[in-house]
Short mmCIF file of C-alpha atoms in Angstrom, two decimals:
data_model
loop_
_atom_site.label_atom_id
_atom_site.label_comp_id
_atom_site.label_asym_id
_atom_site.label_seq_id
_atom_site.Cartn_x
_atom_site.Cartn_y
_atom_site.Cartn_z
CA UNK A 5 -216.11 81.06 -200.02
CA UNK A 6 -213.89 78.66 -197.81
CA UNK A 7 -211.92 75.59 -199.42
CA UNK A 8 -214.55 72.95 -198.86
CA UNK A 9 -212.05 70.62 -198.03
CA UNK A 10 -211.27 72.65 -194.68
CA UNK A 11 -214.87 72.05 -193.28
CA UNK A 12 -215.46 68.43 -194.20
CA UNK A 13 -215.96 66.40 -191.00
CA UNK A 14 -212.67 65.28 -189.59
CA UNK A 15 -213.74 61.68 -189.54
CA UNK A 16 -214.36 62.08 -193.37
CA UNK A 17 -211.43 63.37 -193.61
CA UNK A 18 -209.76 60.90 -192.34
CA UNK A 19 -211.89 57.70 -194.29
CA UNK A 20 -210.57 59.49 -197.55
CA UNK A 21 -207.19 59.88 -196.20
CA UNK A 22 -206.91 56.19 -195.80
CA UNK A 23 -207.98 55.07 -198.97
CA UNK A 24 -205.80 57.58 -200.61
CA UNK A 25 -202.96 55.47 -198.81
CA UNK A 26 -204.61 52.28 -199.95
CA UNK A 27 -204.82 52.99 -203.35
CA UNK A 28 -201.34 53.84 -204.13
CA UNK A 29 -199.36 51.62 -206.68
CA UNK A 30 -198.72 48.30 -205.12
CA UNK A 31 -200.61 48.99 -201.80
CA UNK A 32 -200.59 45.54 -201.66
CA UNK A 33 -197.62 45.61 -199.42
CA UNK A 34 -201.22 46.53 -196.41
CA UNK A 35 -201.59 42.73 -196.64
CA UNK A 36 -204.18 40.65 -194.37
CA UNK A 37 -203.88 39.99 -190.60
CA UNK A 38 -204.94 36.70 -191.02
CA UNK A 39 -203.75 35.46 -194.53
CA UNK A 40 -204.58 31.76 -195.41
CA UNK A 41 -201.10 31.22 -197.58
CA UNK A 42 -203.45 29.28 -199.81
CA UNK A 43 -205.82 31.89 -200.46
CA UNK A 44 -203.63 33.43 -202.52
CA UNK A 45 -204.41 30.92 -205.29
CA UNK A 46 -207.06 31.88 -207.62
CA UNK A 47 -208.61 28.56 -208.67
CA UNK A 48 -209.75 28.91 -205.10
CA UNK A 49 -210.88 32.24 -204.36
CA UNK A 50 -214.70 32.77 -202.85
CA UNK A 51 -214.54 28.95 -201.74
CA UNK A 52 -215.11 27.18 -198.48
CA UNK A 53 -211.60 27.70 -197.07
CA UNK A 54 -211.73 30.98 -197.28
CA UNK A 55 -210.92 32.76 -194.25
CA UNK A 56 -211.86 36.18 -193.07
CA UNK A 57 -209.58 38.71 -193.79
CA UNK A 58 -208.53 42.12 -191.53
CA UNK A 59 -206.41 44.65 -193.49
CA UNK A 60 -203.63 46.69 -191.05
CA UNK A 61 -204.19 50.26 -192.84
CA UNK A 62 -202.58 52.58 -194.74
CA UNK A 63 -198.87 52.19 -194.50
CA UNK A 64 -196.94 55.07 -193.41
CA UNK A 65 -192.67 55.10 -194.24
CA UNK A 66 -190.15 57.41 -193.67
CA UNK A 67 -190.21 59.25 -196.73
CA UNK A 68 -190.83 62.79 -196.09
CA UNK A 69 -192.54 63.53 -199.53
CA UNK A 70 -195.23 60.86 -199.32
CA UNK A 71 -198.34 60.08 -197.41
CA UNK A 72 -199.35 61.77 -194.72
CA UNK A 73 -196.48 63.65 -194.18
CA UNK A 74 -197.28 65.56 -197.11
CA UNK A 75 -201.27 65.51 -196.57
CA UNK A 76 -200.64 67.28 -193.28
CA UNK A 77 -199.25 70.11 -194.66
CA UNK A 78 -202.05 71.17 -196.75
CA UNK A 79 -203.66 73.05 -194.70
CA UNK A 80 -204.52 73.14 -190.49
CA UNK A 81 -207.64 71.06 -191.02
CA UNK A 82 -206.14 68.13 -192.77
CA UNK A 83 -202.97 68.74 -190.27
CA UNK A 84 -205.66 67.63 -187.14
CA UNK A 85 -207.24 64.88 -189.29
CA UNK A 86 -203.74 63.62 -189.77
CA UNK A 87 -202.62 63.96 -186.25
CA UNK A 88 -205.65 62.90 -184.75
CA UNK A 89 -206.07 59.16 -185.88
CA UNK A 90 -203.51 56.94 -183.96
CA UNK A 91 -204.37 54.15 -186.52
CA UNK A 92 -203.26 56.03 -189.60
CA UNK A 93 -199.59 55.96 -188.07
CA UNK A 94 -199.46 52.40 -186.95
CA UNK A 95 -198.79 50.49 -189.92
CA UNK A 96 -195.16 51.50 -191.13
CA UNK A 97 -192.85 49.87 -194.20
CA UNK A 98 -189.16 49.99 -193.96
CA UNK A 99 -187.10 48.34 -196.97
CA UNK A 100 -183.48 48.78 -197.23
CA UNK A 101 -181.16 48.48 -200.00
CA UNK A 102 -178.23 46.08 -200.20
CA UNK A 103 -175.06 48.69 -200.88
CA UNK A 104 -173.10 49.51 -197.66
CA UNK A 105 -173.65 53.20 -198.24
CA UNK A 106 -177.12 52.55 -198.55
CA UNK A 107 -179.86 53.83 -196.40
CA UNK A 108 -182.81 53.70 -198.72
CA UNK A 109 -186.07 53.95 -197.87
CA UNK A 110 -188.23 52.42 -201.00
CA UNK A 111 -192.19 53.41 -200.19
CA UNK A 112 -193.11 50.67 -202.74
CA UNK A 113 -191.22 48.28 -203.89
CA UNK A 114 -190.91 49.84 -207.56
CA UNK A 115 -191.26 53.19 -206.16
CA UNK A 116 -189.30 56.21 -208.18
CA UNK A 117 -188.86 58.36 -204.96
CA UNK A 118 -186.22 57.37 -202.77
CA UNK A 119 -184.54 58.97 -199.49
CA UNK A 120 -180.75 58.28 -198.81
CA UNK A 121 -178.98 58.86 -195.90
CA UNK A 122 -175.28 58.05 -194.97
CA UNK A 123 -174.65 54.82 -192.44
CA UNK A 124 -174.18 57.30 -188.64
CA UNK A 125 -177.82 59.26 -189.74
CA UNK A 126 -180.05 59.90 -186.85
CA UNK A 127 -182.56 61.27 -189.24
CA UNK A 128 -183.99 57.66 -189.84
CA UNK A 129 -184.29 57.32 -185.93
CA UNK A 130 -185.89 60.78 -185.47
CA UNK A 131 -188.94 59.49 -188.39
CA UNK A 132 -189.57 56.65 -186.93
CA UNK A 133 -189.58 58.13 -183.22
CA UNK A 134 -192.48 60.73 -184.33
CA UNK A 135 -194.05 57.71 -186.39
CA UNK A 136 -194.65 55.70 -183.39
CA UNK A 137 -195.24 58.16 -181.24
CA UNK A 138 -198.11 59.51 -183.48
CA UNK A 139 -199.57 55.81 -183.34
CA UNK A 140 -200.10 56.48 -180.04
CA UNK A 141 -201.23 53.07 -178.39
CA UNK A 142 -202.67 51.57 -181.21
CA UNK A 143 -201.40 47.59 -182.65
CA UNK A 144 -198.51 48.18 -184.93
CA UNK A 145 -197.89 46.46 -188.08
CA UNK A 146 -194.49 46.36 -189.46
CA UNK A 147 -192.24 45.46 -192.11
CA UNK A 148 -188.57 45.72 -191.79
CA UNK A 149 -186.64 44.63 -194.65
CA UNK A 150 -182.51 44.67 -194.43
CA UNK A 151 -180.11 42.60 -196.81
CA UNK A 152 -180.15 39.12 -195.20
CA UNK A 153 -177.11 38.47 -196.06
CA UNK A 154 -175.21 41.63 -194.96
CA UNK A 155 -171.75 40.73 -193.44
CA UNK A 156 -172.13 41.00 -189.44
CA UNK A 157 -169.47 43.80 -189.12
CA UNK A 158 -171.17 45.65 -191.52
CA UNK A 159 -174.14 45.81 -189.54
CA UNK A 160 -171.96 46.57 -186.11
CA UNK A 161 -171.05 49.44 -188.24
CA UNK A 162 -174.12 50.49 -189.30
CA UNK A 163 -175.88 52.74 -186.56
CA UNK A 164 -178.88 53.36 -188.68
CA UNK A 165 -180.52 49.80 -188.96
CA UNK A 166 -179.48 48.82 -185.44
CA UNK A 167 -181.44 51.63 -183.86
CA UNK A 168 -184.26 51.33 -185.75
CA UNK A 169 -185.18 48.08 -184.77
CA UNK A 170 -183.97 49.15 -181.00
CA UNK A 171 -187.45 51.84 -181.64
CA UNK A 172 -189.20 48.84 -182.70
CA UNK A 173 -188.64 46.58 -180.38
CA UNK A 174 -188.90 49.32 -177.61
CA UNK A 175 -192.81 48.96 -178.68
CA UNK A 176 -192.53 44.77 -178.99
CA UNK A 177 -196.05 45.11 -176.75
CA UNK A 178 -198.11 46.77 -179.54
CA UNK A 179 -196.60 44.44 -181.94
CA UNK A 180 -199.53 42.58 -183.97
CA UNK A 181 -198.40 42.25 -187.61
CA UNK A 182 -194.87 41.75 -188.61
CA UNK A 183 -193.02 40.85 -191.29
CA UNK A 184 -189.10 40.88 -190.57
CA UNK A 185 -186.44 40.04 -193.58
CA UNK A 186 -183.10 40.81 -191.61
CA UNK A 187 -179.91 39.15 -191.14
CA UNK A 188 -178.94 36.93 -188.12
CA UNK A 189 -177.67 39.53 -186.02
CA UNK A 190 -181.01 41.54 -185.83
CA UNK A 191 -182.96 37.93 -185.67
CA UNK A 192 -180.36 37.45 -182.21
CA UNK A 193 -181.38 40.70 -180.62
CA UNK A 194 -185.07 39.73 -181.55
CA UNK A 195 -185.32 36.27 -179.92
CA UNK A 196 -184.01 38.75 -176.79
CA UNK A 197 -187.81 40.19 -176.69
CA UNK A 198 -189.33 38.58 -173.29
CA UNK A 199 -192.64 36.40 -175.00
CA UNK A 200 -194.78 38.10 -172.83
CA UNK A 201 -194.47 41.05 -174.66
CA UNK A 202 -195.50 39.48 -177.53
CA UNK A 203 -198.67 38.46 -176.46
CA UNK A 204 -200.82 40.50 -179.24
CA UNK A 205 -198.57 39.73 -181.98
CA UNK A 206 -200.87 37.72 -184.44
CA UNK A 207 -198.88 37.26 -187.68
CA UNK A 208 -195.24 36.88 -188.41
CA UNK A 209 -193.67 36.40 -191.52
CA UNK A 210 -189.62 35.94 -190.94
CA UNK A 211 -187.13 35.59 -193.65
CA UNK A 212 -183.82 34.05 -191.96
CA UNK A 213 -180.86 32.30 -192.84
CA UNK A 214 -181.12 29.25 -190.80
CA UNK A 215 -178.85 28.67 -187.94
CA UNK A 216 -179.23 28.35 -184.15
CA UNK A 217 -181.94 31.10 -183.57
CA UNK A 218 -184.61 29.72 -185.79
CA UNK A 219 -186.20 27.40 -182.97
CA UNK A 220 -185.87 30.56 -180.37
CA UNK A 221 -187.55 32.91 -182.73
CA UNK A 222 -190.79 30.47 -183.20
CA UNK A 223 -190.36 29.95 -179.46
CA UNK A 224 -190.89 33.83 -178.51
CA UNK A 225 -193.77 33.97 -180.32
CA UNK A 226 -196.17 31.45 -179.44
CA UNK A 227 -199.48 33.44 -179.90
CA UNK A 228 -199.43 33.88 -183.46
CA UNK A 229 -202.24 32.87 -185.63
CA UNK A 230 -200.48 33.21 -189.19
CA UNK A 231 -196.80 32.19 -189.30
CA UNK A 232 -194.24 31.89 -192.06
CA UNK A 233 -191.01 30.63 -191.79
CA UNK A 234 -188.61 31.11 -195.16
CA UNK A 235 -184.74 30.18 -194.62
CA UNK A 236 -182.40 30.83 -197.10
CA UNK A 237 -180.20 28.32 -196.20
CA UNK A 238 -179.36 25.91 -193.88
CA UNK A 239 -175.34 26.91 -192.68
CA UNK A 240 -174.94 24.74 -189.52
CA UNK A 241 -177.31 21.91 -187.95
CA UNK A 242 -180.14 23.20 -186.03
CA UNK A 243 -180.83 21.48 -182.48
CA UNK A 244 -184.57 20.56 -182.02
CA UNK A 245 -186.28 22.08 -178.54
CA UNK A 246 -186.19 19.47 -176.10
CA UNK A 247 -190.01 19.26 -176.32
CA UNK A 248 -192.24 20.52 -178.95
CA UNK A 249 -193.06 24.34 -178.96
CA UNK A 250 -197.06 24.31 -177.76
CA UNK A 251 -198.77 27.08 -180.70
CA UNK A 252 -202.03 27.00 -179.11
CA UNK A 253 -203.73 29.71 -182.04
CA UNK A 254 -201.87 28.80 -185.05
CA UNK A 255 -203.75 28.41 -187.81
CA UNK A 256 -202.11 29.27 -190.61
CA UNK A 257 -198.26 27.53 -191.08
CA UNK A 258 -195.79 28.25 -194.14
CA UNK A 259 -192.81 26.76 -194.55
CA UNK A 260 -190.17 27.34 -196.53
CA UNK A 261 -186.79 25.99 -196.48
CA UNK A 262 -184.29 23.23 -197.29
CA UNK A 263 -185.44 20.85 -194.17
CA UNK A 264 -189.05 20.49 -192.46
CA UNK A 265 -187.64 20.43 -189.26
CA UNK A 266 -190.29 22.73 -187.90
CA UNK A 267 -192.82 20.32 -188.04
CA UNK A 268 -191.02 18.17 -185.32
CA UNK A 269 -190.24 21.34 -182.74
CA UNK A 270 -193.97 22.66 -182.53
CA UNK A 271 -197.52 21.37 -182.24
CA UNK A 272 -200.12 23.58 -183.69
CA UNK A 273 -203.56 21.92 -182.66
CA UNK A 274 -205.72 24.79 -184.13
CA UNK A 275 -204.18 24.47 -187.63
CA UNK A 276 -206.59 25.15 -190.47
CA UNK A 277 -203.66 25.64 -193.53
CA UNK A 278 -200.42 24.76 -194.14
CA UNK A 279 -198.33 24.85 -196.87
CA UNK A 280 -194.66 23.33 -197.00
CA UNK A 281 -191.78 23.94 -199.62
CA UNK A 282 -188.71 22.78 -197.70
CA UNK A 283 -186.73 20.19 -199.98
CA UNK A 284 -186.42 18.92 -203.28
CA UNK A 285 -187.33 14.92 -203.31
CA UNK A 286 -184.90 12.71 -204.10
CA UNK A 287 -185.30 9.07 -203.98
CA UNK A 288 -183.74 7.21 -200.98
CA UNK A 289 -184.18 10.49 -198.72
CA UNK A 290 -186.04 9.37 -195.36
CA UNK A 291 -189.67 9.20 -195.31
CA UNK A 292 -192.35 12.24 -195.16
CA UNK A 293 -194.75 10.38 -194.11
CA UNK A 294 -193.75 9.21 -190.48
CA UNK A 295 -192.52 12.95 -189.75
CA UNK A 296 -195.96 14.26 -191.37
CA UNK A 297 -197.99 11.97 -190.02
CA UNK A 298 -196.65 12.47 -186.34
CA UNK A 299 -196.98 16.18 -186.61
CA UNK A 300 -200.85 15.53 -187.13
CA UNK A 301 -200.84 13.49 -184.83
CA UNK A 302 -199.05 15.45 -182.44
CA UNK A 303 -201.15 18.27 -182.76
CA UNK A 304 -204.46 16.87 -182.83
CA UNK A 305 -205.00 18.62 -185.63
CA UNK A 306 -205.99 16.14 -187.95
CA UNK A 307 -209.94 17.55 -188.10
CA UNK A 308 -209.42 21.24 -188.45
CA UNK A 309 -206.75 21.06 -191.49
CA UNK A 310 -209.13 21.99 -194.52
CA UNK A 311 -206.14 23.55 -196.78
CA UNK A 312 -202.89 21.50 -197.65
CA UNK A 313 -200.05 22.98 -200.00
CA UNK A 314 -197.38 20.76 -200.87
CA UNK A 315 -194.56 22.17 -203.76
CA UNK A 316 -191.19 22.87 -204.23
CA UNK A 317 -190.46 18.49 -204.14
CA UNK A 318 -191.39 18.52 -200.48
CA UNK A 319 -192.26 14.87 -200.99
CA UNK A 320 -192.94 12.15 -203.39
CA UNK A 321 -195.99 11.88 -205.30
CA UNK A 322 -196.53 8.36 -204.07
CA UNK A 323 -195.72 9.64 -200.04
CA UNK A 324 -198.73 11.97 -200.91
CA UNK A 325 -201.57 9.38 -201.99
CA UNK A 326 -200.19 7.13 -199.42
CA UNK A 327 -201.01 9.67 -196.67
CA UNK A 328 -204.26 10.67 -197.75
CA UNK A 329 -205.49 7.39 -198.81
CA UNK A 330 -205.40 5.95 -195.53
CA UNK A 331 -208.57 4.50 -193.94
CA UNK A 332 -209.58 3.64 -190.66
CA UNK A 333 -209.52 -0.17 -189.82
CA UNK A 334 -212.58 -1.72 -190.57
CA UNK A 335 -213.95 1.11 -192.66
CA UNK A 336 -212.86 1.98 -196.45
CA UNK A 337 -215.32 4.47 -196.96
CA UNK A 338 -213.57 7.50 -195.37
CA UNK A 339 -210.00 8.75 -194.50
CA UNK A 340 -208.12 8.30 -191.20
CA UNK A 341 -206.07 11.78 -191.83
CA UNK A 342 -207.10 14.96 -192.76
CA UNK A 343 -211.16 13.96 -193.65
CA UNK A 344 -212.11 17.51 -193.52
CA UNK A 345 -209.62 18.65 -196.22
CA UNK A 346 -210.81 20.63 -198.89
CA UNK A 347 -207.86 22.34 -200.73
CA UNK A 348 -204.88 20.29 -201.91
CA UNK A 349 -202.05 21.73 -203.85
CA UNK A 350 -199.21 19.52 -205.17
CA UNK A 351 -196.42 20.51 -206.89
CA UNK A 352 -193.14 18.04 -206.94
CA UNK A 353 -189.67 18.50 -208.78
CA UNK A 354 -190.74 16.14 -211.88
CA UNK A 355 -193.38 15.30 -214.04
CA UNK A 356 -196.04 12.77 -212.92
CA UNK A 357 -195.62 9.78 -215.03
CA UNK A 358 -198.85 8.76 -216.11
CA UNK A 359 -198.99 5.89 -213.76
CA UNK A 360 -198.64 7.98 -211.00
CA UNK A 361 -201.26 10.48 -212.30
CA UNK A 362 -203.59 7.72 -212.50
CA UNK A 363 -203.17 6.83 -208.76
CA UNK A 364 -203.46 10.36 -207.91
CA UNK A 365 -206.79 10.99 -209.07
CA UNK A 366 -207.90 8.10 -207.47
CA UNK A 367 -206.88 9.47 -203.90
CA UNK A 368 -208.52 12.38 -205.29
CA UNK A 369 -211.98 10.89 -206.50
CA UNK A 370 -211.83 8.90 -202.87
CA UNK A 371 -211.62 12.47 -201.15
CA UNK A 372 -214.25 14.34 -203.44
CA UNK A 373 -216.46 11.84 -201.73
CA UNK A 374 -215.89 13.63 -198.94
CA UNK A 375 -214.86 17.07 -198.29
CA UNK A 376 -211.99 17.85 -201.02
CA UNK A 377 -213.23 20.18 -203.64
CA UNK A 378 -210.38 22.18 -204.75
CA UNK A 379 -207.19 20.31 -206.19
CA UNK A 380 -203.92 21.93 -208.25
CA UNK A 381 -201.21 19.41 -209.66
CA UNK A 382 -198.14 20.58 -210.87
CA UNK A 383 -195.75 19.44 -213.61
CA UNK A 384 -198.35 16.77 -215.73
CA UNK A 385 -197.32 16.39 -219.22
CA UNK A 386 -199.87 17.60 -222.24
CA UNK A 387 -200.64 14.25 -223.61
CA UNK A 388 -201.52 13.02 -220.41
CA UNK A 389 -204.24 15.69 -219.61
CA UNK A 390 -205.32 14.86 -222.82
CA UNK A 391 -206.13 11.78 -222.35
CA UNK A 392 -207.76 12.24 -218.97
CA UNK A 393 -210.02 14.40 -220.91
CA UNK A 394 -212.66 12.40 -220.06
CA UNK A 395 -212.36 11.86 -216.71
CA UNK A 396 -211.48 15.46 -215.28
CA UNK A 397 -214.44 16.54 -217.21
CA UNK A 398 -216.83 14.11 -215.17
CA UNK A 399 -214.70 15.07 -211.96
CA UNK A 400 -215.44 19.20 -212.39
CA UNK A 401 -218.57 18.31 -213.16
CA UNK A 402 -219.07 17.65 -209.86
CA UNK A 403 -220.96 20.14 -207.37
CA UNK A 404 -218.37 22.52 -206.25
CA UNK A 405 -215.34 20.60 -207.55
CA UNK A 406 -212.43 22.63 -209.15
CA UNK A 407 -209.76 19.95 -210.37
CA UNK A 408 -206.71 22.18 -212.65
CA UNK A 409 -203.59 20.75 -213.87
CA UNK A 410 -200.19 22.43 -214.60
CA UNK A 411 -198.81 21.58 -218.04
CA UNK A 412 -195.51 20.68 -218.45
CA UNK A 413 -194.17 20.45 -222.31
CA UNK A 414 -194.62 16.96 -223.50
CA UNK A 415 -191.73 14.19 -223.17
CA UNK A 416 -189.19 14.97 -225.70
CA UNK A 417 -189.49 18.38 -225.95
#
């Protein structure tokens, strides 16, 4: 009697394959094409600003003992299932580890298995050749992952990472998902890529250390719908384009780093989300408002933003309800910016004193008369939810209205 697994249908074959992949320990890392940042939140999962989401695939890496590099050896049938799916190939995870020696390929971030390889290897290069040429012409979705803060001659020295993302780039045109953490020197050879070969890129997620090339990257890549900037930190002043970078599809923004610069060198007039972490508040810094507020403005954007995500001390608690309290003149009744929000997250540096809380919710119990229905504050003392008992309970009580706090220990504590 044959192995039944030999005569299944190869498209079966092929279905199971890929949730094999999927469901491997932190298979996570086969994240959405189009992520809203704020989705990610609970309190507002299976809501309104939910977005719809398209998953990349199975991830393939260049570890010889995983994935389908060991399901083709089972036998000739699975070999052709294997072989015979470009998709199945074209989503591929590289991570790196920090020691100069190091070439490590991790398949999962907590992954036991690991592959090592000394810095002038071409066996890396020869994977990820036969990886992306059994993707065929399919989109690619990749994450590359080196030490961001590896010392530039050790990466002139290193062969190995170098080439690799020579291979990758070499296929910039299939590009669609990426997620790049490398240091400058890679980021310099990317910004290199002509834009029109990055025409069906749809999502990147860069981790960078600031510098010169930040601009130039967001610049190449002006058809992305989900972009995410993180900098590590800001070494040297950073020269704004001489005219706003037009994003004509981005919808989904996320930055993170010590300055908000971005939001003066692009306009995004699709925007549905954005969330911004880029500086701890301290009083007498300039104002977030006017640079906000002209971004919106900018980008005519100011009726499609339903998701807003503001932590990490990007601004004041009072620049917040100052922005979305505004009215148009002559009319009290509904706000000037941002009436079709409906998620707002706000998270500063410091504990809302109680005064401010108070002022808060009124901004919020002005927008719940309109479309705002989700709403996360960060850092409010116990006592004072406490004693807003009362009025959060009337506030959830409200169709569709999810209002949470996060506690902070009490004053004195």
């Amino acid at each position: 009697m044959p192995d039944p697994s030999t005569v299944l249908p190869i498209e079966l074959l092929q279905k199971i394959f890929k949730h094999y992949l999927l469901d491997w320990p932190n298979a996570d890392v086969a994240a959405p094409l189009f992520n809203n940042p704020l989705k990610q939140q609970p309190l507002f999962e299976n809501r309104q600003t939910q977005v719809r989401y398209l998953t990349p695939g199975p991830v393939q890496s260049l570890d010889l003992s995983y994935g389908l590099w060991v399901l083709g050896k089972v036998n000739r049938a699975w070999r052709n299932a294997t072989l015979s799916s470009e998709t199945l190939w074209s989503t591929v995870r590289i991570t790196f580890s920090s020691q100069p020696q190091w070439f490590q390929d991790l398949v999962w971030d907590r992954a036991i298995r690991k592959i090592s390889f000394s810095p002038d290897s071409n066996i890396p290069s020869k994977i990820l050749t036969e990886i992306l040429s059994r993707s065929g012409s399919a989109p690619l979705s990749i994450t590359l992952s080196l030490p961001v803060e590896m010392p530039r001659e050790e990466i002139l020295a290193d062969a190995v990472s170098r080439s690799l993302f020579v291979l990758l780039s070499e296929q910039s045109h299939r590009w669609q998902w990426m997620e790049l953490t490398v240091p400058t020197m890679i980021w310099e050879d990317f910004v290199q890529i002509s834009p029109s070969r990055l025409e069906t890129l749809r999502r990147l997620h860069a981790t960078v250390q600031g510098g010169p090339f930040l601009f130039q990257i967001i610049g190449v890549c002006t058809s992305v719908v989900d972009l995410k900037i993180s900098v590590t930190h800001w070494k040297s002043h950073t020269a704004l384009p001489p005219i706003p970078i037009m994003m004509p599809f981005l919808q989904y923004l996320d930055i993170g780093s010590s300055q908000c610069d971005v939001l003066k060198a692009i306009t995004a007039p699709s925007l549905k989300s954005l969330r911004l972490q880029t500086r701890g508040y301290q009083s007498g810094m300039p104002s977030f408002c006017s640079g906000f507020v002209d971004f919106i403005q900018r980008s005519s954007c100011s009726n499609s933003v339903v998701a807003l995500d503001l932590s990490g001390g990007t601004c004041s608690c009072r620049e917040v309800i100052e922005i979305l309290s505004r009215t148009p003149s002559g009319d009290t009744s509904s706000p000037s910016l941002l009436p079709n929000l409906g998620t707002l997250l706000f998270d500063g540096m410091l504990a809302l004193g109680r005064a401010d809380l108070d002022l808060f919710l009124d901004m919020v119990e002005f927008r719940i008369a309109g479309r705002l229905r989700n709403v996360r504050i960060g850092h409010v003392f116990g006592a004072d939810i406490e004693n807003l008992k009362g009025r959060l309970s009337y506030l959830n009580s409200l169709p569709g209205v999810a209002i949470e706090f996060d506690e902070v220990p009490d004053r004195g504590f």
